[in-house]
PDB file of C-alpha atoms in Angstrom:
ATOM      1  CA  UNK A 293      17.664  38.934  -6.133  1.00  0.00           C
ATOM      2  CA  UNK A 294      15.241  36.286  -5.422  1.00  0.00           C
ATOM      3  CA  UNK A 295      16.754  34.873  -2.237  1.00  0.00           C
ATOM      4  CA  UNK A 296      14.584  32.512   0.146  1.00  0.00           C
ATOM      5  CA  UNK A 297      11.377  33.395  -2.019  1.00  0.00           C
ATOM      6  CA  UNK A 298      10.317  29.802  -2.644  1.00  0.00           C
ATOM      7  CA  UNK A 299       6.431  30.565  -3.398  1.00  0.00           C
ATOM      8  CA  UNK A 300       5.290  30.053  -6.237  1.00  0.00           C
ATOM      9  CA  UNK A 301       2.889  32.963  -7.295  1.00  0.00           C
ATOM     10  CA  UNK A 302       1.801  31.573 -10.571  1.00  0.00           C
ATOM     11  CA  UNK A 303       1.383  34.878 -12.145  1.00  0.00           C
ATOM     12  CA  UNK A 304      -1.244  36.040 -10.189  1.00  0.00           C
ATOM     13  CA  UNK A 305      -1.763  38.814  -7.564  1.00  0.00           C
ATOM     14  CA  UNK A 306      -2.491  37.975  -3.731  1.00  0.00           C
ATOM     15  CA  UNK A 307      -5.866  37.679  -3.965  1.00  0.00           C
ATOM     16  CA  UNK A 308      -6.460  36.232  -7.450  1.00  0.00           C
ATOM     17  CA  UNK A 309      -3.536  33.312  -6.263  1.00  0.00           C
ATOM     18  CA  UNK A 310      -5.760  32.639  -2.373  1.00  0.00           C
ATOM     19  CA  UNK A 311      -9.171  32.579  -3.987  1.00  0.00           C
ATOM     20  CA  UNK A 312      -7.403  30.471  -6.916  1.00  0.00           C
ATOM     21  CA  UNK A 313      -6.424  27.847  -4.382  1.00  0.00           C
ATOM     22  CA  UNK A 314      -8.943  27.954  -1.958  1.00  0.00           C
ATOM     23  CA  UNK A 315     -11.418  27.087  -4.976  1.00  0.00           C
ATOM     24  CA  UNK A 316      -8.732  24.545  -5.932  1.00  0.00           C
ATOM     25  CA  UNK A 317      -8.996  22.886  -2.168  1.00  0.00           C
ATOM     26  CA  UNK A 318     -12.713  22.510  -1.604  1.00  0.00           C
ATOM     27  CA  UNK A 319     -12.787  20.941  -5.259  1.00  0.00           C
ATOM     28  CA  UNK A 320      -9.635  18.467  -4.057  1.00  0.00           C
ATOM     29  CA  UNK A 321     -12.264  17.595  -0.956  1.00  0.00           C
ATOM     30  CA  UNK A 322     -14.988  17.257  -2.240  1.00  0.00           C
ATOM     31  CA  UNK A 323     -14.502  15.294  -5.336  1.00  0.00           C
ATOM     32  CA  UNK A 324     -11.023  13.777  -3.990  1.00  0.00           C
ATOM     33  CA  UNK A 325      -9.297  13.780  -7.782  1.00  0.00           C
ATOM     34  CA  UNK A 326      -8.842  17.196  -9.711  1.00  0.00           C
ATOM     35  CA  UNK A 327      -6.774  17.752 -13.035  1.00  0.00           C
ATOM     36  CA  UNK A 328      -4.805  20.573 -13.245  1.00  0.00           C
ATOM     37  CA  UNK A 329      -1.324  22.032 -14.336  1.00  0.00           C
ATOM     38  CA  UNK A 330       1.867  20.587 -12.093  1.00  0.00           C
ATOM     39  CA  UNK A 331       2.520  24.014 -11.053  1.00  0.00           C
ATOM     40  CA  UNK A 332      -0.432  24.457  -9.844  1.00  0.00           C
ATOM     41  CA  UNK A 333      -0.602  21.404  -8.348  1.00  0.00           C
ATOM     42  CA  UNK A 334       2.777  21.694  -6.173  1.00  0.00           C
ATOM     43  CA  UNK A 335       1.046  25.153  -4.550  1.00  0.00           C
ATOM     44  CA  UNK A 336      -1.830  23.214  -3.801  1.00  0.00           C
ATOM     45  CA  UNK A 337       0.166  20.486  -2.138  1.00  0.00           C
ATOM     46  CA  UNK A 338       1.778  23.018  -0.304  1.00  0.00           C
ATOM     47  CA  UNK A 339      -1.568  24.631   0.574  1.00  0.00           C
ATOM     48  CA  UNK A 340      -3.717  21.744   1.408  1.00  0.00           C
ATOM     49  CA  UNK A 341      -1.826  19.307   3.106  1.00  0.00           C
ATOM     50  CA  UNK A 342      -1.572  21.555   6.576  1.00  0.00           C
ATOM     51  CA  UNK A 343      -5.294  21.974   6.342  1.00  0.00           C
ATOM     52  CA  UNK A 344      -6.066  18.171   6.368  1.00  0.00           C
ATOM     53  CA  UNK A 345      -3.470  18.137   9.117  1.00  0.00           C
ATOM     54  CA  UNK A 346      -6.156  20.772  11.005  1.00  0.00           C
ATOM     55  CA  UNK A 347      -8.307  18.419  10.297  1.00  0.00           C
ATOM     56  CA  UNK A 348      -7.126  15.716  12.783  1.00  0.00           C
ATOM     57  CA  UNK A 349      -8.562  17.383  15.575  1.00  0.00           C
ATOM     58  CA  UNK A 350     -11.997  18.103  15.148  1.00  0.00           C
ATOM     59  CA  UNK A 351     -12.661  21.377  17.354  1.00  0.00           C
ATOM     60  CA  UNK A 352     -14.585  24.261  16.838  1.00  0.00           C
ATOM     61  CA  UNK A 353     -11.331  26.226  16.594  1.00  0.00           C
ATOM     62  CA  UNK A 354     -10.019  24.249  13.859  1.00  0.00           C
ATOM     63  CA  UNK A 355     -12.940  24.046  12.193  1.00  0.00           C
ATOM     64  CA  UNK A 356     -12.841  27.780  11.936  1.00  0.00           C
ATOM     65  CA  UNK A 357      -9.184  28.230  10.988  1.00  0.00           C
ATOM     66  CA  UNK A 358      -9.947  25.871   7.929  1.00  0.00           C
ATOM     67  CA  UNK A 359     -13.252  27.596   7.570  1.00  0.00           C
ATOM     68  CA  UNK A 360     -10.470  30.918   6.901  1.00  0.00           C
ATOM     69  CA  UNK A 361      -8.951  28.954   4.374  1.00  0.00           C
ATOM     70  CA  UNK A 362     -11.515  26.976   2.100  1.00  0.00           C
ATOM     71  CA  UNK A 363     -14.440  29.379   2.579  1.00  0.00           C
ATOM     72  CA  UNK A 364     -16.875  26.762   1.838  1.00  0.00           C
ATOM     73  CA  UNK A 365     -19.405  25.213   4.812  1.00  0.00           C
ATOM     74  CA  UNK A 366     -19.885  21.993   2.406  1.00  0.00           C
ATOM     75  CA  UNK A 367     -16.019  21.520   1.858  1.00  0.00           C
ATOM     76  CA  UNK A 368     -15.012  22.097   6.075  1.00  0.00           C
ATOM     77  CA  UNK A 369     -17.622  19.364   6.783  1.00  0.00           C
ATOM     78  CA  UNK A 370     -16.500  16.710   4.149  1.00  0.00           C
ATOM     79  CA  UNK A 371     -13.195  17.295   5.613  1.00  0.00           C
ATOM     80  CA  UNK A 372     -14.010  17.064   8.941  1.00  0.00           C
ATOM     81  CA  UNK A 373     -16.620  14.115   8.425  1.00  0.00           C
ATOM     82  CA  UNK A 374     -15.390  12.155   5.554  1.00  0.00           C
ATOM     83  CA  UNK A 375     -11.780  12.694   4.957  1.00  0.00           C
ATOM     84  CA  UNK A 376      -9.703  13.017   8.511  1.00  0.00           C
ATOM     85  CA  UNK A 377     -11.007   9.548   9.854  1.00  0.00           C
ATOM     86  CA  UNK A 378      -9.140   7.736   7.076  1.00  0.00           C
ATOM     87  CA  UNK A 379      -5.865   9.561   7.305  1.00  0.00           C
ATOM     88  CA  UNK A 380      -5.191   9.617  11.637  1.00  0.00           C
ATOM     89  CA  UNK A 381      -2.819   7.144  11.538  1.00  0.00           C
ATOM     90  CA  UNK A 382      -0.912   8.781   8.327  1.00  0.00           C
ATOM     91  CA  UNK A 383       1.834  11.650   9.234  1.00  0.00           C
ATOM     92  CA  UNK A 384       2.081  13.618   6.329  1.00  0.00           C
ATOM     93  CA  UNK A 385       1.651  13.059   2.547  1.00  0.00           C
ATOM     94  CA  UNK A 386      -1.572  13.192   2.052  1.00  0.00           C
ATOM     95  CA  UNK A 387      -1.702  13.659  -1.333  1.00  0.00           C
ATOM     96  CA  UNK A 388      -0.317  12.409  -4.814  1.00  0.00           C
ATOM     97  CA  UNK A 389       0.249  13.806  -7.866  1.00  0.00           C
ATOM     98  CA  UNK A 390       0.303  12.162 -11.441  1.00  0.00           C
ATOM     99  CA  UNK A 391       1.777  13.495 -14.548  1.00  0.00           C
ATOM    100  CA  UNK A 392      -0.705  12.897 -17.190  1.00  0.00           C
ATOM    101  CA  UNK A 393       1.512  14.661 -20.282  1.00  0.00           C
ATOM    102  CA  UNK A 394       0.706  17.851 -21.770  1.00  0.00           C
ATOM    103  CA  UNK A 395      -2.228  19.842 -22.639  1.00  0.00           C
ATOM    104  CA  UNK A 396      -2.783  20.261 -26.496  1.00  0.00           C
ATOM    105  CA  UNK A 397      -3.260  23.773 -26.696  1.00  0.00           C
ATOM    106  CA  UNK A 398      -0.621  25.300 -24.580  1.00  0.00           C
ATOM    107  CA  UNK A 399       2.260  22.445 -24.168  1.00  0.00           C
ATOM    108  CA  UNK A 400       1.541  22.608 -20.680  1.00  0.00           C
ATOM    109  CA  UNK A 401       2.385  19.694 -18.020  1.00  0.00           C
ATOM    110  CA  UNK A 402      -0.801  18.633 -16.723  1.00  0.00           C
ATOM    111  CA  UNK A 403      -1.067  16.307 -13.936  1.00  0.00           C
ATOM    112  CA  UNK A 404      -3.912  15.019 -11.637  1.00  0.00           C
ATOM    113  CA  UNK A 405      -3.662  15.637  -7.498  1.00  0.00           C
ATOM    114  CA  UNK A 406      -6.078  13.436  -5.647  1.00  0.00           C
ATOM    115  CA  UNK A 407      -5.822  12.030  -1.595  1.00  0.00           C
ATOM    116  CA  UNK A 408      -4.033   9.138  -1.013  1.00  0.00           C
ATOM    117  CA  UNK A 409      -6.425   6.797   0.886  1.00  0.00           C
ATOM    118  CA  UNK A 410      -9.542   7.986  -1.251  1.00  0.00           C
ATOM    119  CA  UNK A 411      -7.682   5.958  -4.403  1.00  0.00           C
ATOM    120  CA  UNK A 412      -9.436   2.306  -4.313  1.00  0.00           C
ATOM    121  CA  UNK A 413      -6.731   0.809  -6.709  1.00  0.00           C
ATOM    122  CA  UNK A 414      -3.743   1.496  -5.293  1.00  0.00           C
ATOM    123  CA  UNK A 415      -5.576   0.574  -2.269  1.00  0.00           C
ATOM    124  CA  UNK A 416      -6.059  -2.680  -3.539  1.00  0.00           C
ATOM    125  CA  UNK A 417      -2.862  -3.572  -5.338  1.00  0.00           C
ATOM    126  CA  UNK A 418      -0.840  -3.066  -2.023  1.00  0.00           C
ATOM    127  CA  UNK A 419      -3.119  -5.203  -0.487  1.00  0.00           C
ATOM    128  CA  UNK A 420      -2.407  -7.924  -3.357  1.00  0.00           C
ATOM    129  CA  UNK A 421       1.087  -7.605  -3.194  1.00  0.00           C
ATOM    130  CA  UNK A 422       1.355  -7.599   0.419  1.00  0.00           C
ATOM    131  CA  UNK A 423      -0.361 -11.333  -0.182  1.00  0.00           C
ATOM    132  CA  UNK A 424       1.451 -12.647  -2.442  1.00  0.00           C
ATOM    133  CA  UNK A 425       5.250 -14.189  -1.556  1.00  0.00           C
ATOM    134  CA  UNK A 426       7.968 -15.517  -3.117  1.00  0.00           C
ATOM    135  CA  UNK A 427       9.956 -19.119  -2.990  1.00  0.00           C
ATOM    136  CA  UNK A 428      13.740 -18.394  -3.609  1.00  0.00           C
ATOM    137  CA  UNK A 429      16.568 -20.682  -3.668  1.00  0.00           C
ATOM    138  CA  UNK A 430      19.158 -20.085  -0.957  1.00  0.00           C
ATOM    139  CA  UNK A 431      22.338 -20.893  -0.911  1.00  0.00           C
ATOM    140  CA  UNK A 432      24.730 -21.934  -4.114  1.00  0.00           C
ATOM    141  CA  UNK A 433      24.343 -24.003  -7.087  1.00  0.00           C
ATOM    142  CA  UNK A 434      25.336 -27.551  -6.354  1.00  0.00           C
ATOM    143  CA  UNK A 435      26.407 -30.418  -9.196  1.00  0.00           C
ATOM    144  CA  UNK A 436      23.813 -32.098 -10.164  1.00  0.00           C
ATOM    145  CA  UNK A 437      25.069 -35.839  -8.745  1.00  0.00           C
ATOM    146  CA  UNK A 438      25.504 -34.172  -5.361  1.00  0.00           C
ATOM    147  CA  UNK A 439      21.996 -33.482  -5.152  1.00  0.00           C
ATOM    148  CA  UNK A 440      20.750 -36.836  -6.560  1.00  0.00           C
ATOM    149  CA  UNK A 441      22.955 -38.020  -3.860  1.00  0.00           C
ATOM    150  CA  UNK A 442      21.467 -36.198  -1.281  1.00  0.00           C
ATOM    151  CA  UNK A 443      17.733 -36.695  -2.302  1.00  0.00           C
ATOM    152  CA  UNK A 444      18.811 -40.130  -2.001  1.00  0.00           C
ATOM    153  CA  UNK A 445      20.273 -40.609   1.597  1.00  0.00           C
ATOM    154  CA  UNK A 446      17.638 -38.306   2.060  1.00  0.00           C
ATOM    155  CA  UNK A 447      15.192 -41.395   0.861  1.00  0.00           C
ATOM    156  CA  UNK A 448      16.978 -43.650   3.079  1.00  0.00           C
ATOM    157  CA  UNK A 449      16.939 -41.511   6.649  1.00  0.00           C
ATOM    158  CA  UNK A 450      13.218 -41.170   6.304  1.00  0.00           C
ATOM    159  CA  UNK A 451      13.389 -45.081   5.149  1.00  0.00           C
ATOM    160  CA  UNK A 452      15.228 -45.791   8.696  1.00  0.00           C
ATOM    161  CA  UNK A 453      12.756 -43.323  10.791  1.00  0.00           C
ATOM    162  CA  UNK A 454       9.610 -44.822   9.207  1.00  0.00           C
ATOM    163  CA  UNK A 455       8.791 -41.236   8.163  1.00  0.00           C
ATOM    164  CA  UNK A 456       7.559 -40.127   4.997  1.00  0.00           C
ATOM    165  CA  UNK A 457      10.077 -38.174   2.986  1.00  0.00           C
ATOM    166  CA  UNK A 458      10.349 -34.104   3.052  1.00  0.00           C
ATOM    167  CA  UNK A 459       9.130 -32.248   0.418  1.00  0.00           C
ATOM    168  CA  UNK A 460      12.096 -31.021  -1.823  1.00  0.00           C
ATOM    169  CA  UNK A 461      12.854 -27.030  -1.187  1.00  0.00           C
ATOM    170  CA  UNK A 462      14.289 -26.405  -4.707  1.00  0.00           C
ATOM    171  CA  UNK A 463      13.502 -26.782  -8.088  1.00  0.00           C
ATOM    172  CA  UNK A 464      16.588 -28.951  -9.578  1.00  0.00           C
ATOM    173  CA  UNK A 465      15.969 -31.480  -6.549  1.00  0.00           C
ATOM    174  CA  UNK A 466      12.524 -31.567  -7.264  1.00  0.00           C
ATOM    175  CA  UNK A 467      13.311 -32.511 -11.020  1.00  0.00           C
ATOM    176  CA  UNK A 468      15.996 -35.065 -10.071  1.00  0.00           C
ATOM    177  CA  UNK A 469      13.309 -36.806  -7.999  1.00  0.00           C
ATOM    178  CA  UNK A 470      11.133 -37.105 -10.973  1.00  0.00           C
ATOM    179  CA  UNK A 471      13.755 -38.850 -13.026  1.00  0.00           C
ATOM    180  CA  UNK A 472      14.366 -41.576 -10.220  1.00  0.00           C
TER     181      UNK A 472
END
Protein backbone atom coordinates (compact mmCIF):
# COMPACT_ATOMS: atom_id res chain seq x y z
CA UNK A 1 0.00 0.00 0.00
CA UNK A 2 0.93 3.42 -0.90
CA UNK A 3 0.06 5.20 2.34
CA UNK A 4 1.47 8.86 3.08
CA UNK A 5 3.80 8.53 -0.12
CA UNK A 6 2.73 11.79 -1.74
CA UNK A 7 6.02 12.30 -4.02
CA UNK A 8 5.78 12.17 -7.10
CA UNK A 9 8.79 10.18 -8.63
CA UNK A 10 7.94 10.63 -12.23
CA UNK A 11 9.35 7.39 -13.25
CA UNK A 12 12.69 8.04 -12.52
CA UNK A 13 15.30 6.76 -9.99
CA UNK A 14 16.74 9.09 -7.09
CA UNK A 15 19.27 10.50 -8.85
CA UNK A 16 17.92 10.75 -12.42
CA UNK A 17 14.52 12.60 -10.55
CA UNK A 18 17.28 15.36 -8.24
CA UNK A 19 19.50 16.11 -11.20
CA UNK A 20 16.10 16.25 -13.33
CA UNK A 21 14.86 19.03 -11.09
CA UNK A 22 17.76 20.72 -10.08
CA UNK A 23 18.37 21.32 -13.98
CA UNK A 24 14.65 22.19 -14.03
CA UNK A 25 15.30 25.03 -11.12
CA UNK A 26 18.33 26.92 -12.35
CA UNK A 27 16.44 27.02 -15.86
CA UNK A 28 13.08 28.41 -13.79
CA UNK A 29 15.81 31.21 -12.39
CA UNK A 30 17.45 32.06 -14.80
CA UNK A 31 15.10 32.49 -17.62
CA UNK A 32 11.98 32.99 -15.13
CA UNK A 33 9.34 31.02 -17.69
CA UNK A 34 9.98 27.24 -18.62
CA UNK A 35 7.48 24.83 -20.52
CA UNK A 36 7.17 21.60 -19.35
CA UNK A 37 4.68 18.68 -18.51
CA UNK A 38 2.11 19.54 -15.35
CA UNK A 39 3.57 16.71 -13.57
CA UNK A 40 6.58 17.84 -13.76
CA UNK A 41 5.74 21.05 -13.03
CA UNK A 42 3.83 20.32 -9.55
CA UNK A 43 7.43 18.55 -8.33
CA UNK A 44 9.09 21.54 -9.29
CA UNK A 45 6.69 23.73 -7.38
CA UNK A 46 7.19 21.60 -4.63
CA UNK A 47 10.98 21.75 -5.09
CA UNK A 48 11.61 25.32 -5.80
CA UNK A 49 9.45 27.32 -3.86
CA UNK A 50 11.46 26.50 -0.33
CA UNK A 51 14.61 27.43 -2.13
CA UNK A 52 13.42 31.00 -3.09
CA UNK A 53 12.19 31.03 0.49
CA UNK A 54 16.26 30.41 1.38
CA UNK A 55 16.65 32.98 -0.60
CA UNK A 56 15.20 35.75 1.67
CA UNK A 57 18.08 35.81 3.75
CA UNK A 58 21.08 36.31 1.96
CA UNK A 59 23.91 34.51 4.14
CA UNK A 60 26.70 32.55 3.30
CA UNK A 61 24.91 29.57 4.87
CA UNK A 62 22.00 29.84 2.73
CA UNK A 63 23.74 30.50 -0.08
CA UNK A 64 25.37 27.16 0.35
CA UNK A 65 22.30 25.10 1.23
CA UNK A 66 20.79 26.34 -2.18
CA UNK A 67 24.19 25.94 -3.70
CA UNK A 68 23.31 21.82 -2.49
CA UNK A 69 20.30 22.07 -4.35
CA UNK A 70 20.70 23.93 -7.83
CA UNK A 71 24.39 23.10 -8.32
CA UNK A 72 24.88 25.99 -10.49
CA UNK A 73 27.16 29.30 -9.27
CA UNK A 74 25.22 31.41 -12.13
CA UNK A 75 21.67 30.20 -10.96
CA UNK A 76 22.50 30.81 -6.71
CA UNK A 77 23.54 34.37 -7.71
CA UNK A 78 20.50 35.32 -9.95
CA UNK A 79 18.56 34.11 -7.09
CA UNK A 80 20.20 35.78 -4.57
CA UNK A 81 20.74 39.10 -6.68
CA UNK A 82 17.86 39.33 -8.97
CA UNK A 83 14.99 37.33 -7.79
CA UNK A 84 14.61 37.53 -3.68
CA UNK A 85 14.44 41.46 -3.66
CA UNK A 86 11.15 41.37 -5.56
CA UNK A 87 9.43 38.67 -3.59
CA UNK A 88 10.32 39.89 0.53
CA UNK A 89 7.17 41.11 1.09
CA UNK A 90 5.35 37.87 -0.60
CA UNK A 91 4.79 34.71 1.90
CA UNK A 92 4.59 31.91 -0.22
CA UNK A 93 3.44 31.22 -3.82
CA UNK A 94 5.97 32.12 -5.68
CA UNK A 95 5.20 30.58 -8.64
CA UNK A 96 2.33 29.93 -11.28
CA UNK A 97 1.55 27.45 -13.48
CA UNK A 98 -0.45 27.60 -16.86
CA UNK A 99 -2.02 24.82 -18.71
CA UNK A 100 -1.15 25.33 -22.25
CA UNK A 101 -3.11 21.91 -23.68
CA UNK A 102 -1.41 18.94 -24.82
CA UNK A 103 1.66 18.00 -26.57
CA UNK A 104 1.05 16.49 -30.14
CA UNK A 105 3.06 13.57 -29.95
CA UNK A 106 2.34 12.03 -26.65
CA UNK A 107 -1.25 13.57 -25.47
CA UNK A 108 0.55 14.91 -22.70
CA UNK A 109 -0.67 18.04 -20.47
CA UNK A 110 1.84 20.58 -20.93
CA UNK A 111 1.85 23.66 -18.99
CA UNK A 112 4.29 26.62 -18.46
CA UNK A 113 5.73 27.44 -14.61
CA UNK A 114 7.25 30.88 -14.43
CA UNK A 115 7.68 33.41 -10.98
CA UNK A 116 5.03 35.45 -10.15
CA UNK A 117 6.47 39.01 -9.94
CA UNK A 118 8.88 38.39 -13.02
CA UNK A 119 5.37 38.35 -15.29
CA UNK A 120 5.07 42.17 -16.60
CA UNK A 121 1.37 41.62 -17.73
CA UNK A 122 -0.27 40.43 -15.04
CA UNK A 123 1.76 42.95 -13.35
CA UNK A 124 0.18 45.49 -15.22
CA UNK A 125 -3.44 44.45 -15.52
CA UNK A 126 -3.76 44.43 -11.61
CA UNK A 127 -2.43 47.65 -11.64
CA UNK A 128 -5.26 48.73 -14.29
CA UNK A 129 -7.90 47.22 -12.53
CA UNK A 130 -6.93 48.38 -9.23
CA UNK A 131 -7.53 52.02 -11.15
CA UNK A 132 -10.37 51.70 -12.54
CA UNK A 133 -13.92 51.94 -10.31
CA UNK A 134 -17.27 51.53 -10.68
CA UNK A 135 -20.58 53.95 -10.27
CA UNK A 136 -23.52 51.71 -9.00
CA UNK A 137 -26.94 52.62 -8.16
CA UNK A 138 -27.88 52.10 -4.52
CA UNK A 139 -30.84 51.64 -3.18
CA UNK A 140 -34.33 50.54 -5.10
CA UNK A 141 -35.98 51.42 -8.22
CA UNK A 142 -38.25 54.37 -7.72
CA UNK A 143 -41.43 55.45 -10.21
CA UNK A 144 -40.44 57.52 -12.50
CA UNK A 145 -42.80 60.77 -11.31
CA UNK A 146 -41.25 60.36 -7.86
CA UNK A 147 -37.99 61.13 -9.14
CA UNK A 148 -39.05 63.99 -11.49
CA UNK A 149 -40.53 65.14 -8.32
CA UNK A 150 -37.60 65.02 -6.42
CA UNK A 151 -35.13 66.47 -9.08
CA UNK A 152 -37.56 69.13 -8.90
CA UNK A 153 -37.81 70.27 -5.16
CA UNK A 154 -34.41 69.41 -5.55
CA UNK A 155 -34.29 72.56 -8.21
CA UNK A 156 -36.11 74.62 -5.84
CA UNK A 157 -33.89 74.04 -2.37
CA UNK A 158 -30.80 74.99 -4.28
CA UNK A 159 -33.20 77.90 -5.86
CA UNK A 160 -33.88 79.07 -2.04
CA UNK A 161 -30.00 78.59 -0.90
CA UNK A 162 -28.67 80.48 -3.95
CA UNK A 163 -26.63 77.33 -4.64
CA UNK A 164 -26.12 75.72 -7.79
CA UNK A 165 -27.89 72.41 -8.11
CA UNK A 166 -26.13 68.83 -7.26
CA UNK A 167 -25.11 66.75 -9.81
CA UNK A 168 -27.66 63.82 -10.25
CA UNK A 169 -26.16 60.33 -8.69
CA UNK A 170 -28.17 58.03 -11.04
CA UNK A 171 -28.81 57.46 -14.42
CA UNK A 172 -32.85 57.67 -14.70
CA UNK A 173 -32.58 61.14 -12.74
CA UNK A 174 -30.04 62.23 -14.93
CA UNK A 175 -32.36 61.44 -18.03
CA UNK A 176 -35.47 62.98 -16.41
CA UNK A 177 -33.44 66.20 -16.08
CA UNK A 178 -32.78 66.22 -19.72
CA UNK A 179 -36.42 66.04 -20.64
CA UNK A 180 -37.31 69.14 -18.35
Amino acid sequence: MRHRKKFNHLGRKTAHRKAMLSNMASSLILHKRISTTTAKAKALKMYVEPLISKSKVDSTHSRRIVFGYLKQKEAVTELFREVSPKITNRNGGYTRILKTGNRLGDNAEMCIVELVDFNETYLTEKKAVAKKSTRRKRGGSKASGQVATEVSEVKAEAVKTEKAPEAPETATEEIKKEEE
